[in-house]
Short mmCIF file of C-alpha atoms in Angstrom, two decimals:
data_model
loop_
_atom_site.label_atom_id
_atom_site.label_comp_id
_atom_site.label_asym_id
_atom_site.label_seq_id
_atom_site.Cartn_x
_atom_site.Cartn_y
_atom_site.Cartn_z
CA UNK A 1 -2.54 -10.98 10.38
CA UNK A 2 -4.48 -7.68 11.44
CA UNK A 3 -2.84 -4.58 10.08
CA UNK A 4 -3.88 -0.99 12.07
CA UNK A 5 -0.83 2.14 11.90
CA UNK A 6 -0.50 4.32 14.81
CA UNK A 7 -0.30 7.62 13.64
CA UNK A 8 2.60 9.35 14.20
CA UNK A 9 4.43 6.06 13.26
CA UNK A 10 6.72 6.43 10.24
CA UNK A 11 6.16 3.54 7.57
CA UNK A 12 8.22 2.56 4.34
CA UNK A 13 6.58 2.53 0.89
CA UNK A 14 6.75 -1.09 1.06
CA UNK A 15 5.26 -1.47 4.45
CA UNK A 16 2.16 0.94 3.04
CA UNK A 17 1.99 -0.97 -0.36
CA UNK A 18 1.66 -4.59 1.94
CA UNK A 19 0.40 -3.13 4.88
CA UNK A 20 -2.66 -0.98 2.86
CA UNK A 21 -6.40 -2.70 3.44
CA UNK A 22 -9.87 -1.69 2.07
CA UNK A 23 -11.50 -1.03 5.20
CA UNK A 24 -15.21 -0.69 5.56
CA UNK A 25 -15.67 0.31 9.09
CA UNK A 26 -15.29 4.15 10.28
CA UNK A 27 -15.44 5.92 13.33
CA UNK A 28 -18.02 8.65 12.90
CA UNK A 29 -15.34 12.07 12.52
CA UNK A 30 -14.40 13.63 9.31
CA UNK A 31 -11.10 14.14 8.44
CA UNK A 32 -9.45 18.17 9.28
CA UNK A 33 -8.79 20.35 6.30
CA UNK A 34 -5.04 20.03 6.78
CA UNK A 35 -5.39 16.28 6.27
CA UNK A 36 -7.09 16.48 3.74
CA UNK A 37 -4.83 19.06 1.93
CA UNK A 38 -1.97 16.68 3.00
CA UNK A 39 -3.37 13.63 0.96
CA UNK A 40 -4.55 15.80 -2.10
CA UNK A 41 -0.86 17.27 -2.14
CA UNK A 42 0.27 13.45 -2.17
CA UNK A 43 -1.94 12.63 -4.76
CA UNK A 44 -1.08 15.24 -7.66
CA UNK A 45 2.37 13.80 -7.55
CA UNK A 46 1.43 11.16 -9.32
CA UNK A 47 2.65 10.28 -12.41
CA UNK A 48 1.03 11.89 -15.45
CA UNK A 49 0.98 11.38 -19.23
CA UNK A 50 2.54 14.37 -20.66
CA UNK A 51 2.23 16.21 -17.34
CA UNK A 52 -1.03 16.99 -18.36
CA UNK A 53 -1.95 16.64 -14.77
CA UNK A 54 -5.89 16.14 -15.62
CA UNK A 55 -7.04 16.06 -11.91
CA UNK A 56 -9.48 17.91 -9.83
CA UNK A 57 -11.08 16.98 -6.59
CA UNK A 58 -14.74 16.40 -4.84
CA UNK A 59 -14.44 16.48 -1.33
CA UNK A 60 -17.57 15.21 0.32
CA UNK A 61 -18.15 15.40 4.15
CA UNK A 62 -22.12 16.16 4.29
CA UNK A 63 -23.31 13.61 6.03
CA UNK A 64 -26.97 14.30 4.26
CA UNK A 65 -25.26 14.23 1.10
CA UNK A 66 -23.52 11.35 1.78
CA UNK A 67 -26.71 9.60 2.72
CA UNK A 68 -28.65 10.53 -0.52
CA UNK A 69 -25.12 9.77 -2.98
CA UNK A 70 -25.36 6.28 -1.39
CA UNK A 71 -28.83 5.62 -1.86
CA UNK A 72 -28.98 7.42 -5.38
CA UNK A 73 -26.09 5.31 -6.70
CA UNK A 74 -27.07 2.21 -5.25
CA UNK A 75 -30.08 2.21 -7.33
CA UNK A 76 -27.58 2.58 -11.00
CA UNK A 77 -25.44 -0.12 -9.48
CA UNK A 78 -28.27 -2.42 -8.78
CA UNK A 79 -29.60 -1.84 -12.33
CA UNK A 80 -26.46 -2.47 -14.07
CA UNK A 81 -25.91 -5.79 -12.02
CA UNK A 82 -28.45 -7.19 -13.15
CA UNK A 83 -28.07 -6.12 -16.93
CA UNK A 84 -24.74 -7.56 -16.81
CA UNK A 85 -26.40 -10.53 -15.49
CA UNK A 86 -23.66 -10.65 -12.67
CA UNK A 87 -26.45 -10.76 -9.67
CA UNK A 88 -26.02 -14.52 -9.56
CA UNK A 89 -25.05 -15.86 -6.26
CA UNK A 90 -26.79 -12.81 -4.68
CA UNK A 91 -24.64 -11.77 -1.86
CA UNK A 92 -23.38 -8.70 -3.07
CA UNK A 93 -26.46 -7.39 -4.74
CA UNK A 94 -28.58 -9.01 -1.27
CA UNK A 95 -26.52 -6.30 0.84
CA UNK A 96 -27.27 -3.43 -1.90
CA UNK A 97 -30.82 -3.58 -1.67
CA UNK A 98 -30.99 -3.26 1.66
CA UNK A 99 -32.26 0.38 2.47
CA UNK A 100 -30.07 1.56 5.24
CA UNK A 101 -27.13 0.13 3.81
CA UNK A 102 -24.49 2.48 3.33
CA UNK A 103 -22.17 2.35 0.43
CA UNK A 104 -19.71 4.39 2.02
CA UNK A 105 -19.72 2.73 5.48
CA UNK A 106 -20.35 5.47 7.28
CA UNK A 107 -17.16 7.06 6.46
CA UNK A 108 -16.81 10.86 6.98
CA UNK A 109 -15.07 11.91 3.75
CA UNK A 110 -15.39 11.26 0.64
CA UNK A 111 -12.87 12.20 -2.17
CA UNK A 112 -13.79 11.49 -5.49
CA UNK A 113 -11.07 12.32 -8.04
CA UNK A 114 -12.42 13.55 -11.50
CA UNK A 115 -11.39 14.43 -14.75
CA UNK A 116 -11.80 15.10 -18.58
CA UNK A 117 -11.49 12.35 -20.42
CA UNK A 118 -10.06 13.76 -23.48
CA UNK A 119 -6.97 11.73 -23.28
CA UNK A 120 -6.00 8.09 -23.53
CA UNK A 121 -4.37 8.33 -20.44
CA UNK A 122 -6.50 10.31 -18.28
CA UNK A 123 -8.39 7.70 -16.15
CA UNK A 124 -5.06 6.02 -15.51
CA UNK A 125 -3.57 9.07 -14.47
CA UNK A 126 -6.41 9.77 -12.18
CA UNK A 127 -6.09 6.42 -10.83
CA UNK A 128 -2.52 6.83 -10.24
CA UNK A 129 -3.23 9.69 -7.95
CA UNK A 130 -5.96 7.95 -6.13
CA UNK A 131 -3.14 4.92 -5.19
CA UNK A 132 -0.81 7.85 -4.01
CA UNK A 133 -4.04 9.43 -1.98
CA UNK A 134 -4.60 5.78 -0.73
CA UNK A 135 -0.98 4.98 0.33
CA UNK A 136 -0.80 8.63 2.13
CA UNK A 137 -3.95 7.82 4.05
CA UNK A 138 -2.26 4.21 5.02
CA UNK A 139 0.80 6.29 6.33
CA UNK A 140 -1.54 8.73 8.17
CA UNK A 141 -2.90 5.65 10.41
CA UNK A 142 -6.18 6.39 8.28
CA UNK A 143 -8.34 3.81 6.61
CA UNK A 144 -9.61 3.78 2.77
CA UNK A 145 -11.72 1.91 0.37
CA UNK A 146 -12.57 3.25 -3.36
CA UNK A 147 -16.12 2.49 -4.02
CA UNK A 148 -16.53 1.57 -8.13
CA UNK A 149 -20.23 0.83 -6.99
CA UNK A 150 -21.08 4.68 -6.97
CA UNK A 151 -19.20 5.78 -10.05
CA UNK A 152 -21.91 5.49 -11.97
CA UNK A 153 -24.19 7.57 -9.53
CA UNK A 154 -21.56 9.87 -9.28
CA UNK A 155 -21.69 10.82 -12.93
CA UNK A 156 -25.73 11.53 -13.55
CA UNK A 157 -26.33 15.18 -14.76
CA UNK A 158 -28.04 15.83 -11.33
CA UNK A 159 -25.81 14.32 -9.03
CA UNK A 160 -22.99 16.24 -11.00
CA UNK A 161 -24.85 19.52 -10.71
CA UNK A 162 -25.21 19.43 -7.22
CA UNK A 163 -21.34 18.25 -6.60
CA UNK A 164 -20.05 21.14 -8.66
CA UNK A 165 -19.08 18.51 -11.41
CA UNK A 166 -18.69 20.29 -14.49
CA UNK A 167 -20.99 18.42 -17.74
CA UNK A 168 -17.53 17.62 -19.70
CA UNK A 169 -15.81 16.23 -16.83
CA UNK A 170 -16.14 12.80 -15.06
CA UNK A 171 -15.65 10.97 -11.58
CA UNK A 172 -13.10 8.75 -11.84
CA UNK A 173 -12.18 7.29 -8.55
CA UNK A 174 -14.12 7.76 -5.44
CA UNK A 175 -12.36 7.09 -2.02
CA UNK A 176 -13.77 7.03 1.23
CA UNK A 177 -11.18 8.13 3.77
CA UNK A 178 -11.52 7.86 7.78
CA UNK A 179 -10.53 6.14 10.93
CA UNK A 180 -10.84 2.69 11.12
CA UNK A 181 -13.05 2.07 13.66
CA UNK A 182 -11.65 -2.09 13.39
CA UNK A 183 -8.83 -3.35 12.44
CA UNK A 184 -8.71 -4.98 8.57
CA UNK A 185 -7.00 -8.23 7.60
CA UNK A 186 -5.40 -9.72 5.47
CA UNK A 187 -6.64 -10.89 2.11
CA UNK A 188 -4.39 -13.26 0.48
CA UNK A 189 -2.80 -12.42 -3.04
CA UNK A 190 -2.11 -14.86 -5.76
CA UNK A 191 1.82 -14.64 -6.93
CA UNK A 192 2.49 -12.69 -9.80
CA UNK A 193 1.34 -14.37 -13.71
CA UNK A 194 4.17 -13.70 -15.74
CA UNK A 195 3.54 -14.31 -19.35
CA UNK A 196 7.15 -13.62 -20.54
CA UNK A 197 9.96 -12.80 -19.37
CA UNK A 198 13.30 -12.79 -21.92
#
């Protein structure tokens, strides 16, 4: 099945949660400010430990930038494949060291959701807002895909200075956000593992 939302189309929560797809194909544009503000406003309601609402926003539409992010963190994500020994089978890592790969896909915004982690529930809380940011987009007819591969890029005292990242706090969850320029589908799921239930 190939999943693409019209915009303008109303969708339930359920249709978003089954209907959502990492895509990695964009169309070229960047997203407006107002839809941008729209998906920030749906991610701070997220739940939040305490209500400590510990999130702040990068948004990243530089297409330069974008460029040199992508091939700065694909170096730190190449490097720690292959410490962790997890470059076997070589696909992956084979489309990473290619130089004009992009790891954002040529999407036109980036929003990478940071905070302090001085908490023990601050990454989940940030991740929590990124799922609300990524169902939003769904709703919006928009595609998304949260790229772990640059978080570690992302967080390097240079890259941080020149995002506005302050030293003591930390990306969390980048997510690319556009217009799908094809539609995604499927991926199968395996059922729920339930290991009690009394």
């Amino acid at each position: 099945m190939i999943v693409m939302i019209k915009p303008g189309v109303p969708v339930s929560t359920m249709d978003a949660i089954h209907g959502r797809r990492s895509v990695r194909a964009y169309a070229p544009q960047k997203l407006d400010q107002a839809t941008i503000h729209t998906l920030l406003a749906a991610a701070v309601r997220a739940p939040t430990a305490i209500h400590e609402e510990p999130w702040a926003f990068v948004i990243l539409q530089d297409t330069d930038v974008l460029k040199r992010l992508s091939d700065h963190a694909k170096r730190f994500f190449i490097e720690e494949m292959h410490r962790a020994h997890l470059d076997r089978g070589g696909h992956t890592l084979a489309k990473f060291e290619q130089p004009d790969f992009n790891i954002f896909y040529n999407a036109g915004t980036l929003i990478v959701i940071c905070g302090r982690p001085i908490g023990p529930f601050v990454v989940a809380d940030c991740w929590l807002a990124a799922e609300n940011l990524i169902l939003a987009a769904f709703s919006l007819g928009l595609g998304t895909c949260v790229i772990g591969s640059a978080v570690t890029g992302l967080n390097t005292p240079e890259m941080k200075d020149e995002l506005g990242i302050p030293a003591d706090m930390s990306a969390i969850a980048p997510v690319i956000v556009g217009v799908p320029s094809d539609a995604s589908a499927t991926v199968p799921r395996k059922e729920p593992r339930i290991l009690s239930w009394k």
